[in-house]
Coordinates of C-alpha atoms and ligand atoms in Angstrom, one line a residue:
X1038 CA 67.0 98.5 105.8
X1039 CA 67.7 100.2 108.8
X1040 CA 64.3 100.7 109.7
X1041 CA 63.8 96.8 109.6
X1042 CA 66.8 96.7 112.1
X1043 CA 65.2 99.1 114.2
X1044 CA 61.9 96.6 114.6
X1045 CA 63.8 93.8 114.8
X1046 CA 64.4 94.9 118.4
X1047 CA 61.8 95.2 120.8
X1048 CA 63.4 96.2 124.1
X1049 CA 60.6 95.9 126.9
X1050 CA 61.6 97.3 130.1
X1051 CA 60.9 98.9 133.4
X1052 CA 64.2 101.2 134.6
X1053 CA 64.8 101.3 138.3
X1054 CA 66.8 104.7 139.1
X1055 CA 68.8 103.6 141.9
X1056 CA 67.9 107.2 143.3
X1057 CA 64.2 107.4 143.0
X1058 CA 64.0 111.5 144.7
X1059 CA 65.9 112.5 141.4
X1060 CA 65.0 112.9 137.8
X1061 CA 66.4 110.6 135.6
X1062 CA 69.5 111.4 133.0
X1063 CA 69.6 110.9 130.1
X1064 CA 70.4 107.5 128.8
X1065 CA 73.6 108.6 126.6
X1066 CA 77.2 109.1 127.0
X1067 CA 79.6 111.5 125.5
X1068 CA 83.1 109.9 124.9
X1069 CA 85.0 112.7 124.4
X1070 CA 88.6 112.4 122.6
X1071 CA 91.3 114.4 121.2
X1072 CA 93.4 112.8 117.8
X1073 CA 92.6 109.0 118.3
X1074 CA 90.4 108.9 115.5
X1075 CA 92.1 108.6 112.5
X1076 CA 89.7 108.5 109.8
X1077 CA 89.5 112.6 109.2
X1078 CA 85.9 112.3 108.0
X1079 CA 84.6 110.4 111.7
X1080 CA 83.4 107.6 109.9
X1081 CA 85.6 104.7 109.9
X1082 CA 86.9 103.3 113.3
X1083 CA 89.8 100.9 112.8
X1084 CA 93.6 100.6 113.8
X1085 CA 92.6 99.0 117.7
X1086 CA 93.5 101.2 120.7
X1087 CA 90.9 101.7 123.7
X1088 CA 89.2 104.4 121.2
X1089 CA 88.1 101.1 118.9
X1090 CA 88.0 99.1 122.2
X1091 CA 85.3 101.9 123.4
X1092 CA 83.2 102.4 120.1
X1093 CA 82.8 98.4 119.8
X1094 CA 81.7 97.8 123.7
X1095 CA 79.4 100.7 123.8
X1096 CA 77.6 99.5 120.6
X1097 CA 77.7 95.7 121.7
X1098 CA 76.3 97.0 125.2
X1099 CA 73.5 99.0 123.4
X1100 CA 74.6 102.1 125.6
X1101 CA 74.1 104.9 122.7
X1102 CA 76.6 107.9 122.7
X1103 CA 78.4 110.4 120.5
X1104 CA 81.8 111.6 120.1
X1105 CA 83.2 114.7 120.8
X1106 CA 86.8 115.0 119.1
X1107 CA 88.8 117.7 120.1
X1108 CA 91.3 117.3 117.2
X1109 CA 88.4 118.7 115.0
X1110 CA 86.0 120.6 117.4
X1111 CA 86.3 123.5 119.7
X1112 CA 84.3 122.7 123.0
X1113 CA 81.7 125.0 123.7
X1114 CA 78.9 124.7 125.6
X1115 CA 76.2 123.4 123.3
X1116 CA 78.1 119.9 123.5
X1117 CA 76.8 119.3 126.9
X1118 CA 73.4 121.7 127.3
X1119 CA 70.3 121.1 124.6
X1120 CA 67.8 123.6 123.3
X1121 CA 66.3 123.8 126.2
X1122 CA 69.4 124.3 128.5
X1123 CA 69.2 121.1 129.7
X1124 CA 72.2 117.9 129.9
X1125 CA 72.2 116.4 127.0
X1126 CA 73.8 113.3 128.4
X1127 CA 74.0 111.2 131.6
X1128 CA 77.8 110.6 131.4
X1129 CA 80.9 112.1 130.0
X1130 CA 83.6 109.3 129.5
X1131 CA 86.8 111.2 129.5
X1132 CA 89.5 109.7 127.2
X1133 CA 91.1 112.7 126.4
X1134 CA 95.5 112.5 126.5
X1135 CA 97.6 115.8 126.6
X1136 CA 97.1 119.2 126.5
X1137 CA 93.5 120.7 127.3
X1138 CA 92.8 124.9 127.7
X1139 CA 91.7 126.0 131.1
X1140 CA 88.9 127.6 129.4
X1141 CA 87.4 124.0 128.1
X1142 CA 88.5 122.5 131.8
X1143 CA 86.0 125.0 133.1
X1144 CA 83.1 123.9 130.3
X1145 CA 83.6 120.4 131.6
X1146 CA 82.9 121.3 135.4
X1147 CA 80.3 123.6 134.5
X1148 CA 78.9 120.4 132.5
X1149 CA 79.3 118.3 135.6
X1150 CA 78.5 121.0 138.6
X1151 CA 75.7 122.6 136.6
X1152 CA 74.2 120.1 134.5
X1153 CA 75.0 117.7 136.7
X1154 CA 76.4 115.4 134.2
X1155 CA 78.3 112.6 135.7
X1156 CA 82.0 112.2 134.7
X1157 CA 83.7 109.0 134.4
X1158 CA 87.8 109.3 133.2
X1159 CA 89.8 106.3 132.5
X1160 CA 93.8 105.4 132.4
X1161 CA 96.5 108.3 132.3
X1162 CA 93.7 110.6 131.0
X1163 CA 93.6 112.6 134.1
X1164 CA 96.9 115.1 133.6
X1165 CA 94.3 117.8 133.4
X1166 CA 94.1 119.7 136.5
X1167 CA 90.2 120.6 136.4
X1168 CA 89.7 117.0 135.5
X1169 CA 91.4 116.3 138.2
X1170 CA 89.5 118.5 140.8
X1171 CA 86.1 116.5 140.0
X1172 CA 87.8 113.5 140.5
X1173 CA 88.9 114.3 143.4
X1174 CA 92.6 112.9 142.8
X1175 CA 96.0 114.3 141.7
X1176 CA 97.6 113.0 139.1
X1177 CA 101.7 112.4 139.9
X1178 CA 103.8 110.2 137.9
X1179 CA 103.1 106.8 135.6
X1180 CA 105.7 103.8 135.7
X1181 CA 105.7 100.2 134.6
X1182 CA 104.5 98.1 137.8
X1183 CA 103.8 94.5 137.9
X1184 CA 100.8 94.8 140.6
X1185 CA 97.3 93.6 139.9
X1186 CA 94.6 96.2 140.8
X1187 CA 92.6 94.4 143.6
X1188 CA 88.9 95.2 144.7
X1189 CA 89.1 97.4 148.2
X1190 CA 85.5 97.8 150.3
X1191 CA 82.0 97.3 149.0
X1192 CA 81.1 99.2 145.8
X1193 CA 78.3 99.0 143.1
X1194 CA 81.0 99.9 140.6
X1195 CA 83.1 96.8 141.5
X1196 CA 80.5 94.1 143.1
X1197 CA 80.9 90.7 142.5
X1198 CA 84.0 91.8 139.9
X1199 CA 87.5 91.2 141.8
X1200 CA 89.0 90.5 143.6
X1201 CA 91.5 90.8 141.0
X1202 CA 90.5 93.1 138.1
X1203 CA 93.3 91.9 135.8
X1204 CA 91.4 88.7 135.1
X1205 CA 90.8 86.8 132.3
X1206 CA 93.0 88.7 129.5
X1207 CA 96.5 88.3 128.3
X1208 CA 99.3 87.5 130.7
X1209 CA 100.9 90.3 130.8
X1210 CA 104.6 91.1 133.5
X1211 CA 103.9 94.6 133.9
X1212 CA 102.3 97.7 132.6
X1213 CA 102.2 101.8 133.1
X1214 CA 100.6 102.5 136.4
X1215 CA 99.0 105.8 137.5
X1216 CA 100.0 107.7 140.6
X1217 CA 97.7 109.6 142.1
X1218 CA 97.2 111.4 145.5
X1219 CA 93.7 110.9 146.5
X1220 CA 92.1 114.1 148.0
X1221 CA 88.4 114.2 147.8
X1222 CA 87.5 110.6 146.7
X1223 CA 86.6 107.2 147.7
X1224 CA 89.0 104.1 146.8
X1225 CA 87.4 101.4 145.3
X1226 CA 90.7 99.8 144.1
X1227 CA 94.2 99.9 144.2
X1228 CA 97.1 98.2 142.7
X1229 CA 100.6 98.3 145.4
X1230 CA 98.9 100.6 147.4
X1231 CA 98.3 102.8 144.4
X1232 CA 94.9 103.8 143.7
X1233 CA 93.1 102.4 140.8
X1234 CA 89.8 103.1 141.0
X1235 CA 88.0 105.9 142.5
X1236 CA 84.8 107.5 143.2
X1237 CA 83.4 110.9 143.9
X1238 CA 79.9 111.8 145.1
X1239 CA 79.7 115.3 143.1
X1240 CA 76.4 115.6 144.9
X1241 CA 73.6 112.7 145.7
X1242 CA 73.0 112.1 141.7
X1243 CA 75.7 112.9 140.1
X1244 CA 79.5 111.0 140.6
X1245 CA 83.3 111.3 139.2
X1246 CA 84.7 107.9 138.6
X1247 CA 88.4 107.2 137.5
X1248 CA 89.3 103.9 136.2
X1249 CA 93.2 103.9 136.1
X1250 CA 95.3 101.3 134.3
X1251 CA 97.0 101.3 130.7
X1252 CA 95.0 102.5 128.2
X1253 CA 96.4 100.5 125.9
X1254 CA 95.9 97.3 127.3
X1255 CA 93.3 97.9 130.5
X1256 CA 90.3 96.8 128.5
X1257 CA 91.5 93.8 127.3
X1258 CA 90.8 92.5 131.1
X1259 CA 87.1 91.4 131.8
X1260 CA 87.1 92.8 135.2
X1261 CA 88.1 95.8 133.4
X1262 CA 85.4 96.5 131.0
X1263 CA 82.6 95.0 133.5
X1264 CA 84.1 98.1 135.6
X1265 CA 83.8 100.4 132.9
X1266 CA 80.1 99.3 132.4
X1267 CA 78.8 99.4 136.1
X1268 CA 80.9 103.2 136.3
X1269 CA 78.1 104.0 133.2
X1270 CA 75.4 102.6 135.6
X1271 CA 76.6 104.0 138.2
X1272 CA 77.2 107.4 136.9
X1273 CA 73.5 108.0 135.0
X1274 CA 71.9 106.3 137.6
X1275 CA 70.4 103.3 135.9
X1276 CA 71.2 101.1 132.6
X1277 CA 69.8 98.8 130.0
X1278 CA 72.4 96.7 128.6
X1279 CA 73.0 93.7 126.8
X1280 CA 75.0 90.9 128.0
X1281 CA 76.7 88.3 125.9
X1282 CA 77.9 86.1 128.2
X1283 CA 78.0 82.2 127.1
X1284 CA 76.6 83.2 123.4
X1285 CA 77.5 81.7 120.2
X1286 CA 76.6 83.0 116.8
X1287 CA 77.0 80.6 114.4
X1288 CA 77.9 81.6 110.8
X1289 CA 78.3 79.5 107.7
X1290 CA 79.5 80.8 104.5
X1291 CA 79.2 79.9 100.7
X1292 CA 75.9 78.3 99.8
X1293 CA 75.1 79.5 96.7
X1294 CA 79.1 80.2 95.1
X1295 CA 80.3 79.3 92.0
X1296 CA 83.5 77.9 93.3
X1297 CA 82.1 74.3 94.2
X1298 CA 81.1 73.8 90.6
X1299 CA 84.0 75.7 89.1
X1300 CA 87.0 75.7 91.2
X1301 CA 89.1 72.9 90.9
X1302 CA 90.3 72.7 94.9
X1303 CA 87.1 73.8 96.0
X1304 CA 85.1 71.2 94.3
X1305 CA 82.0 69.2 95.6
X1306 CA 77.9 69.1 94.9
X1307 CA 75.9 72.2 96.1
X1308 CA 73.9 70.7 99.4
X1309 CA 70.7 69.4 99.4
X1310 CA 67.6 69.9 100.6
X1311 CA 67.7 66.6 102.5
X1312 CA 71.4 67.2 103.2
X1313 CA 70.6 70.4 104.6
X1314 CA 67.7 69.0 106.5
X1315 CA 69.9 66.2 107.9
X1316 CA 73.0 67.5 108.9
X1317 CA 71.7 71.6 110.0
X1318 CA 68.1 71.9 110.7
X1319 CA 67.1 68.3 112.5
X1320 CA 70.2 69.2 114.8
X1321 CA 69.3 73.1 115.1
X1322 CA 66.3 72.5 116.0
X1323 CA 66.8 69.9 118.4
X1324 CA 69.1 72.2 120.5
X1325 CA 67.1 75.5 119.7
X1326 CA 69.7 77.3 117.8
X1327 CA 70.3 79.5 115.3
X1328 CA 72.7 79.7 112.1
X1329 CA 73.3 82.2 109.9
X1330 CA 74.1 81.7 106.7
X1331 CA 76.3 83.7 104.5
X1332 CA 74.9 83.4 101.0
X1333 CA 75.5 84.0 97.7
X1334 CA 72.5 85.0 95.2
X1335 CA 73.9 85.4 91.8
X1336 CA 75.6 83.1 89.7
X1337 CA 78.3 83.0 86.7
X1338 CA 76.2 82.3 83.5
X1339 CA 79.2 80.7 81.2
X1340 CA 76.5 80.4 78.3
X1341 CA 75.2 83.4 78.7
X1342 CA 78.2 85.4 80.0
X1343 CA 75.9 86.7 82.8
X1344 CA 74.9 86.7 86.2
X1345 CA 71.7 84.5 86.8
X1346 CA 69.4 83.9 89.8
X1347 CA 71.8 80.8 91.9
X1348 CA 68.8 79.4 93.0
X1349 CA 67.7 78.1 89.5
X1350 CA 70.8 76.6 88.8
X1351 CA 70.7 72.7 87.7
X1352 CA 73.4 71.7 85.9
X1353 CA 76.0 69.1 85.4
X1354 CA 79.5 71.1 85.4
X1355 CA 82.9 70.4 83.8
X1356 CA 84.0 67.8 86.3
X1357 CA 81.1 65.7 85.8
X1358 CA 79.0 66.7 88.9
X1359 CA 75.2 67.2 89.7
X1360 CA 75.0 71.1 90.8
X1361 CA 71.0 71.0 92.1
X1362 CA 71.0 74.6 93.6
X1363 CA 67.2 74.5 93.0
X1364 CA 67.4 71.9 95.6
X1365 CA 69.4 73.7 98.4
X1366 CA 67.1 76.5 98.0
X1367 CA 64.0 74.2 99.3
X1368 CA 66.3 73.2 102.3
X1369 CA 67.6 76.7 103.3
X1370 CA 63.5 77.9 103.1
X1371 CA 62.4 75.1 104.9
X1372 CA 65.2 75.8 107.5
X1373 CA 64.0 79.7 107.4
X1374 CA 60.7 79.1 107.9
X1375 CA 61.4 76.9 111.1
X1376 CA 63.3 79.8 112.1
X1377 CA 66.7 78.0 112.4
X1378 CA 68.6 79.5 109.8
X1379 CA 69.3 83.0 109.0
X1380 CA 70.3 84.6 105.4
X1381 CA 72.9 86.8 105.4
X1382 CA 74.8 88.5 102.9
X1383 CA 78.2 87.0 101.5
X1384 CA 78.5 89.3 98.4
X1385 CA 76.4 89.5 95.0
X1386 CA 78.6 86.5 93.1
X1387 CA 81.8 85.6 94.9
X1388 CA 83.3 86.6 91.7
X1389 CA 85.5 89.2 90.2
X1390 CA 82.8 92.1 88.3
X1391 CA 85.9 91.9 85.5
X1392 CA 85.6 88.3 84.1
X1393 CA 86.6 89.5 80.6
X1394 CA 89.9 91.3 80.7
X1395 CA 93.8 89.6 81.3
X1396 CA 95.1 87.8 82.7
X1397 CA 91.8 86.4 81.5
X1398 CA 88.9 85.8 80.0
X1399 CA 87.3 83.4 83.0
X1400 CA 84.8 82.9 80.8
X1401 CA 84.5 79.7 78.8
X1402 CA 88.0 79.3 80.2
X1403 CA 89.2 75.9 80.2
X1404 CA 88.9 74.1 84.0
X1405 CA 92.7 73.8 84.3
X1406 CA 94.0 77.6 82.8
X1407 CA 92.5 80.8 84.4
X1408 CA 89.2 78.9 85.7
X1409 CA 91.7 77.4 88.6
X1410 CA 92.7 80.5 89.6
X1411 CA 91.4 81.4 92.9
X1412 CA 92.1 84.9 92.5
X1413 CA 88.7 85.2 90.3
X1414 CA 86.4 83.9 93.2
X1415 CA 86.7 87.4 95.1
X1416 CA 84.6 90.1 94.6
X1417 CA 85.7 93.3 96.9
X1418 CA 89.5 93.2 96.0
X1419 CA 91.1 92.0 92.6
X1420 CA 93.1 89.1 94.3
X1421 CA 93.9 88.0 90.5
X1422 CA 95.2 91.5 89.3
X1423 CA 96.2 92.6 92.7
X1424 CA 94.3 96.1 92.5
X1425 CA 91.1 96.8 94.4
X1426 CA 88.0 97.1 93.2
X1427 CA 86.2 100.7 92.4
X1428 CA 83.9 102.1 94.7
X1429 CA 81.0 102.0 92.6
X1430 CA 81.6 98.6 91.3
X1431 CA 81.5 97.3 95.0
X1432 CA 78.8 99.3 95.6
X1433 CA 76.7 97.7 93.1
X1434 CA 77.5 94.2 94.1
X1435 CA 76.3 95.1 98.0
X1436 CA 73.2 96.6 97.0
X1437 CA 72.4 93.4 94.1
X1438 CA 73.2 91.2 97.0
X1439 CA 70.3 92.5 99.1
X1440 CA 68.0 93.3 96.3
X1441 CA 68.4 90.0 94.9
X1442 CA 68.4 88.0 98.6
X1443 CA 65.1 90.4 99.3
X1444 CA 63.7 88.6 95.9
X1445 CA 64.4 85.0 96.6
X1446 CA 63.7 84.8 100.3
X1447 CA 61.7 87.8 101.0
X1448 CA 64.4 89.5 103.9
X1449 CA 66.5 92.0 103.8
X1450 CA 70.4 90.5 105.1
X1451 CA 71.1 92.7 107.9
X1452 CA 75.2 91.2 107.8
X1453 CA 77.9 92.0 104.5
X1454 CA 81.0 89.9 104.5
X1455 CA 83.2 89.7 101.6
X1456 CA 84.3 86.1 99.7
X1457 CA 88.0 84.9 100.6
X1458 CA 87.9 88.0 102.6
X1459 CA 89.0 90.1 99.7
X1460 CA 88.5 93.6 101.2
X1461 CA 89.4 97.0 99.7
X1462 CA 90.9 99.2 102.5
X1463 CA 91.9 102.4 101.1
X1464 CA 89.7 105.6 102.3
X1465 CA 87.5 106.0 98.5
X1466 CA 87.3 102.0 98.3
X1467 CA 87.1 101.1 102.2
X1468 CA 85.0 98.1 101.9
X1469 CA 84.0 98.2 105.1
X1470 CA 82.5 102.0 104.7
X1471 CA 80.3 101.2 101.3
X1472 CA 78.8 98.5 103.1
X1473 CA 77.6 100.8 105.6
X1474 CA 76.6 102.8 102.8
X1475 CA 74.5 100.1 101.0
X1476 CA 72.7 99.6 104.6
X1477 CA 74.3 96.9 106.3
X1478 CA 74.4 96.8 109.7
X1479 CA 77.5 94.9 110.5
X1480 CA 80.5 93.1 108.8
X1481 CA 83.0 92.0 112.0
X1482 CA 82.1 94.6 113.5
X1483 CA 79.4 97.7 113.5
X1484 CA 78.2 99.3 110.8
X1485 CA 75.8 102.3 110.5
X1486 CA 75.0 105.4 109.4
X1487 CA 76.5 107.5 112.4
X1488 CA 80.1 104.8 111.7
X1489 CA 81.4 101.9 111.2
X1490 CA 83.8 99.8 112.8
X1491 CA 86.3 97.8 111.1
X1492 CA 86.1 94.7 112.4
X1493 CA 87.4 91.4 111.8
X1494 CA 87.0 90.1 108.1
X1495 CA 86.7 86.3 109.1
X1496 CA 83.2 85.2 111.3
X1497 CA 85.2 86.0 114.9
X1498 CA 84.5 89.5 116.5
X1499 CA 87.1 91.5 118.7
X1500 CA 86.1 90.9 122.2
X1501 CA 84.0 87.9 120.7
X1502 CA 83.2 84.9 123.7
X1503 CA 83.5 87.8 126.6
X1504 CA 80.6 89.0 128.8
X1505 CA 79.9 92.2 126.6
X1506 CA 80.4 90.0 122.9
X1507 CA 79.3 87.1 121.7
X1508 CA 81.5 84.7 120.5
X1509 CA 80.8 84.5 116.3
X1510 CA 81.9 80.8 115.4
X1511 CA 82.2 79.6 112.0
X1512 CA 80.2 76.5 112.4
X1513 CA 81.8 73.4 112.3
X1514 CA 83.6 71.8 110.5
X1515 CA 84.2 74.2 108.4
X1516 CA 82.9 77.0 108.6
X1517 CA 81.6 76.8 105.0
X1518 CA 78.8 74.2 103.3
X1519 CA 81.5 72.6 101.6
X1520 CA 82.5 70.8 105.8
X1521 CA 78.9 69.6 105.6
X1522 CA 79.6 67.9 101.8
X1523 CA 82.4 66.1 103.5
X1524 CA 81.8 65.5 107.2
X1525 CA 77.5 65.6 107.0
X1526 CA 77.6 64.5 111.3
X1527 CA 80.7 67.8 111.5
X1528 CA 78.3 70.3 112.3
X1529 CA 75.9 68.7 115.1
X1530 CA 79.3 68.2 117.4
X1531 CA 79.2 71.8 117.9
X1532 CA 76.4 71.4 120.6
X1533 CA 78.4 68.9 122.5
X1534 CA 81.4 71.2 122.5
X1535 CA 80.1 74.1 124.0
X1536 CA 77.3 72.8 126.3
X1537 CA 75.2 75.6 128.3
X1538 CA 75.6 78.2 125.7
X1539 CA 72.9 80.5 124.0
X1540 CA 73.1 79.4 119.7
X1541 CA 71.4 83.0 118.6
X1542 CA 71.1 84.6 115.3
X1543 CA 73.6 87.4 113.7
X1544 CA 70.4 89.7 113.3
X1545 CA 69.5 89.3 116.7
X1546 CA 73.0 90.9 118.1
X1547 CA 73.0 93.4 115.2
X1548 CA 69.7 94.4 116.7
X1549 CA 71.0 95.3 119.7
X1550 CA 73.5 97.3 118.5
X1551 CA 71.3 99.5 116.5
X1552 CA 68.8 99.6 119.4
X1553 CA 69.0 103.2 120.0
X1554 CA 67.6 103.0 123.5
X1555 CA 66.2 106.4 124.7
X1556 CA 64.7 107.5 127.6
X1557 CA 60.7 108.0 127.0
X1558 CA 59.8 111.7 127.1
X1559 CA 58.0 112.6 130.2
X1560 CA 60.2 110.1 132.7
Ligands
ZN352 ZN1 83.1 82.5 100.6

């Protein structure tokens, strides 16, 4: 699967160094950290912080990097030098609080000096004296302050961003503010009079850039983060980024569950190919968008006590209703092939994988007992026993998802998300980590072989509307098929609502972030 991620990007570009006379760095960052990763196995990213913040912008951006964590690792010099001797990466992002040896202060400079890696530190991660020294700054004191750091001079790092840096994120009285002396730097910002931002010219291709602020709150701003981007520009000497701004995703869940036939409060006929035609692609394609669809391939069997192909489904169920899932299946094809809808992954069944033991059987349960429970509609976490589900047993599910998806429509879903959002959390049955596992590249937020992130369990995406992500919107009115059963005009009013935005595809950003831009050999 993740080769097909892999093609599914095709970045075509010509890099500019912004210093021709020099060679060009390499296109990769090393965020180095000390304990704010919390999974012990550096796999899962979750809990928020600037560490999460960090992991999700850089993969949005498409700027690859790796993680040094000093919790786990002793520094030595192989981190920054390759085989050959040589800087591994163009950048060191410094995110390092507390206590670092004089020993690894010196492997840092040597790193930057030497190698001429560029450094870039952000927040009250600067108490280290030899991190200090490439800076060019001494670090004082930190107290709450109310001041807004404000744009000072002309600056790649900060054109076009301020004047006020503190834009466009929560209102917030005051925060910790960094004191600094400034010895050997220039100031690019300042907040009060305090410098905020800084820049060093280590020598003509290689800089020291401190972003000051709170860490805990400092990239929540969009002046912020477009900061923290141009200082990665600035400090390898040239970028290839993504940009999200005015992008939608729009995401629709559920064609394909058994709840609409079964459920007794989440009753109505499966869509229609000309329902599907009418109400999603006429109006897709009219405003040249994309929606991905969050399906669901299997189906509850009741006669069989087995999960069948969804797509072959015609039946009349217990409340006296047409189900034509053969039908849907022509309109979401005929939507495919015109390229306006997407199929995504939404599970295997929607369903509990235990349909047999109590508080049941579901099966050939009567519509009013255990059938109109909602509890047996999840599939990742045991809503109606209150347990999670096993490892394997999830793991199964993802990968007959895909298989079975791969079968009917002949793609591979590049997106996971769980039904109801039941999720498993703990560290054996972290749903979020099997999906990764089974090979899906993102469920709310990245998922890949190297990590995952998690994200959000509804359609919305931290960041999501910002310059650096796109704004994932459960399509109106709904966010499910079940809107369009009701409201069939609900989902065109989308495109009057957010008029001048980009409608793209899930696989499209999820391409992105498993881009894996390099630098061609020889440059
Ligand atoms: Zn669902």
């Amino acid at each position: 699967m993740f080769k097909r991620i892999l093609a599914g990007v095709f970045l075509l570009a010509t890099i500019l160094p912004l210093r021709a006379e020099e060679p060009l760095k390499p296109y990769r960052v090393l965020i180095v950290i000390s304990d704010q990763w919390k999974d012990p196995r550096s796999f899962l990213v979750s809990g928020g912080g600037e560490f999460q913040t960090l992991v999700t912008m850089f993969k949005s951006w498409g700027i690859p990097f790796d993680i040094l964590r000093l919790d786990q690792t002793l520094m030595d010099p192989s981190h920054f030098a390759d085989f050959a001797g040589k800087a591994r990466y163009g950048a060191i992002l410094w995110d390092v609080p507390g206590e670092v040896s004089q020993a690894d202060q010196a492997l840092v400079t040597d790193a930057v000096q030497k190698l001429h890696i560029s450094l870039i530190a952000i927040g009250d991660r600067v108490r280290q004296p030899g991190i200090q020294r490439l800076l060019g700054i001494q670090f004082k004191s930190e107290h709450m302050n109310s001041a807004h750091p404000m744009v000072k001079g002309e600056s790649f790092v900060l054109r076009g961003v301020g004047p006020d840096l503190r834009q466009q994120g929560p209102d917030v009285i005051s925060m910790q503010r960094e004191q600094v002396e400034v010895t050997d730097a220039k100031v690019l910002a300042d907040a009060g009079g305090a410098a905020q931002v800084t820049e060093k010219e280590i020598d003509p291709d290689t800089r020291a850039i401190w972003i000051g602020g709170d860490p805990d709150q400092m990239l929540l701003y969009q002046g912020m983060r477009t900061a923290l981007r141009r200082s990665v520009t600035e400090a390898i000497g040239y970028s290839l980024t993504k940009s999200w701004t005015k992008t939608i995703i729009l995401t629709m869940d559920d064609m394909g569950n058994a709840q609409n036939a079964w459920l007794e409060h989440w009753h109505y006929p499966a869509l229609s190919e000309a329902q599907i035609r009418h109400s999603m692609v006429e109006p897709l394609q009219a405003h040249h968008a994309i929606l991905s669809l969050n399906i669901v391939p299997g189906f509850v069997d009741d006669a069989q006590h087995k999960i069948v192909p969804t797509w072959r489904q015609l039946f009349t169920d217990g409340f006296g209703t047409r189900q034509d899932y053969v039908s849907t299946k022509k309109g979401l094809d005929e939507g495919v092939a015109l390229g306006v809808l997407e199929i995504e992954s939404h599970g295997w069944t929607h369903m509990q994988p235990d349909l047999d033991s109590p508080p049941g059987p579901w099966w050939g349960s009567p519509l009013m007992d255990e059938r109109a429970e909602v509890g047996w509609y999840r599939e990742f976490y045991d809503i109606r026993r209150n347990r999670e589900i096993p490892a394997a047993e999830q793991k199964f599910h993802m990968e007959q998802s895909a298989d079975w998806i791969q079968h009917e429509f002949g793609q591979l879903p590049l997106e996971f998300s769980t039904g109801g959002n039941g999720i498993s959390r703990s560290p054996d049955n972290n749903t979020w980590r099997l999906a990764a596992e089974a090979g899906y590249g993102y469920y709310g937020g990245y998922l890949g072989r190297d990590l995952a992130v998690e994200g959000r369990a509804d359609s919305t995406a931290d960041f999501g509307g910002s310059d650096d992500v796109p704004l994932l919107l459960p399509a109106p009115p709904d966010g499910h098929d079940r809107g369009i059963a009701h409201d069939p005009e609900g989902f065109a009013k989308v495109f009057d609502k957010y008029p001048g935005y980009a409608f793209t595809g899930l696989d499209e950003y999820i391409g992105y972030q498993h881009a894996a831009v390099q630098l061609a050999s020889g440059a």
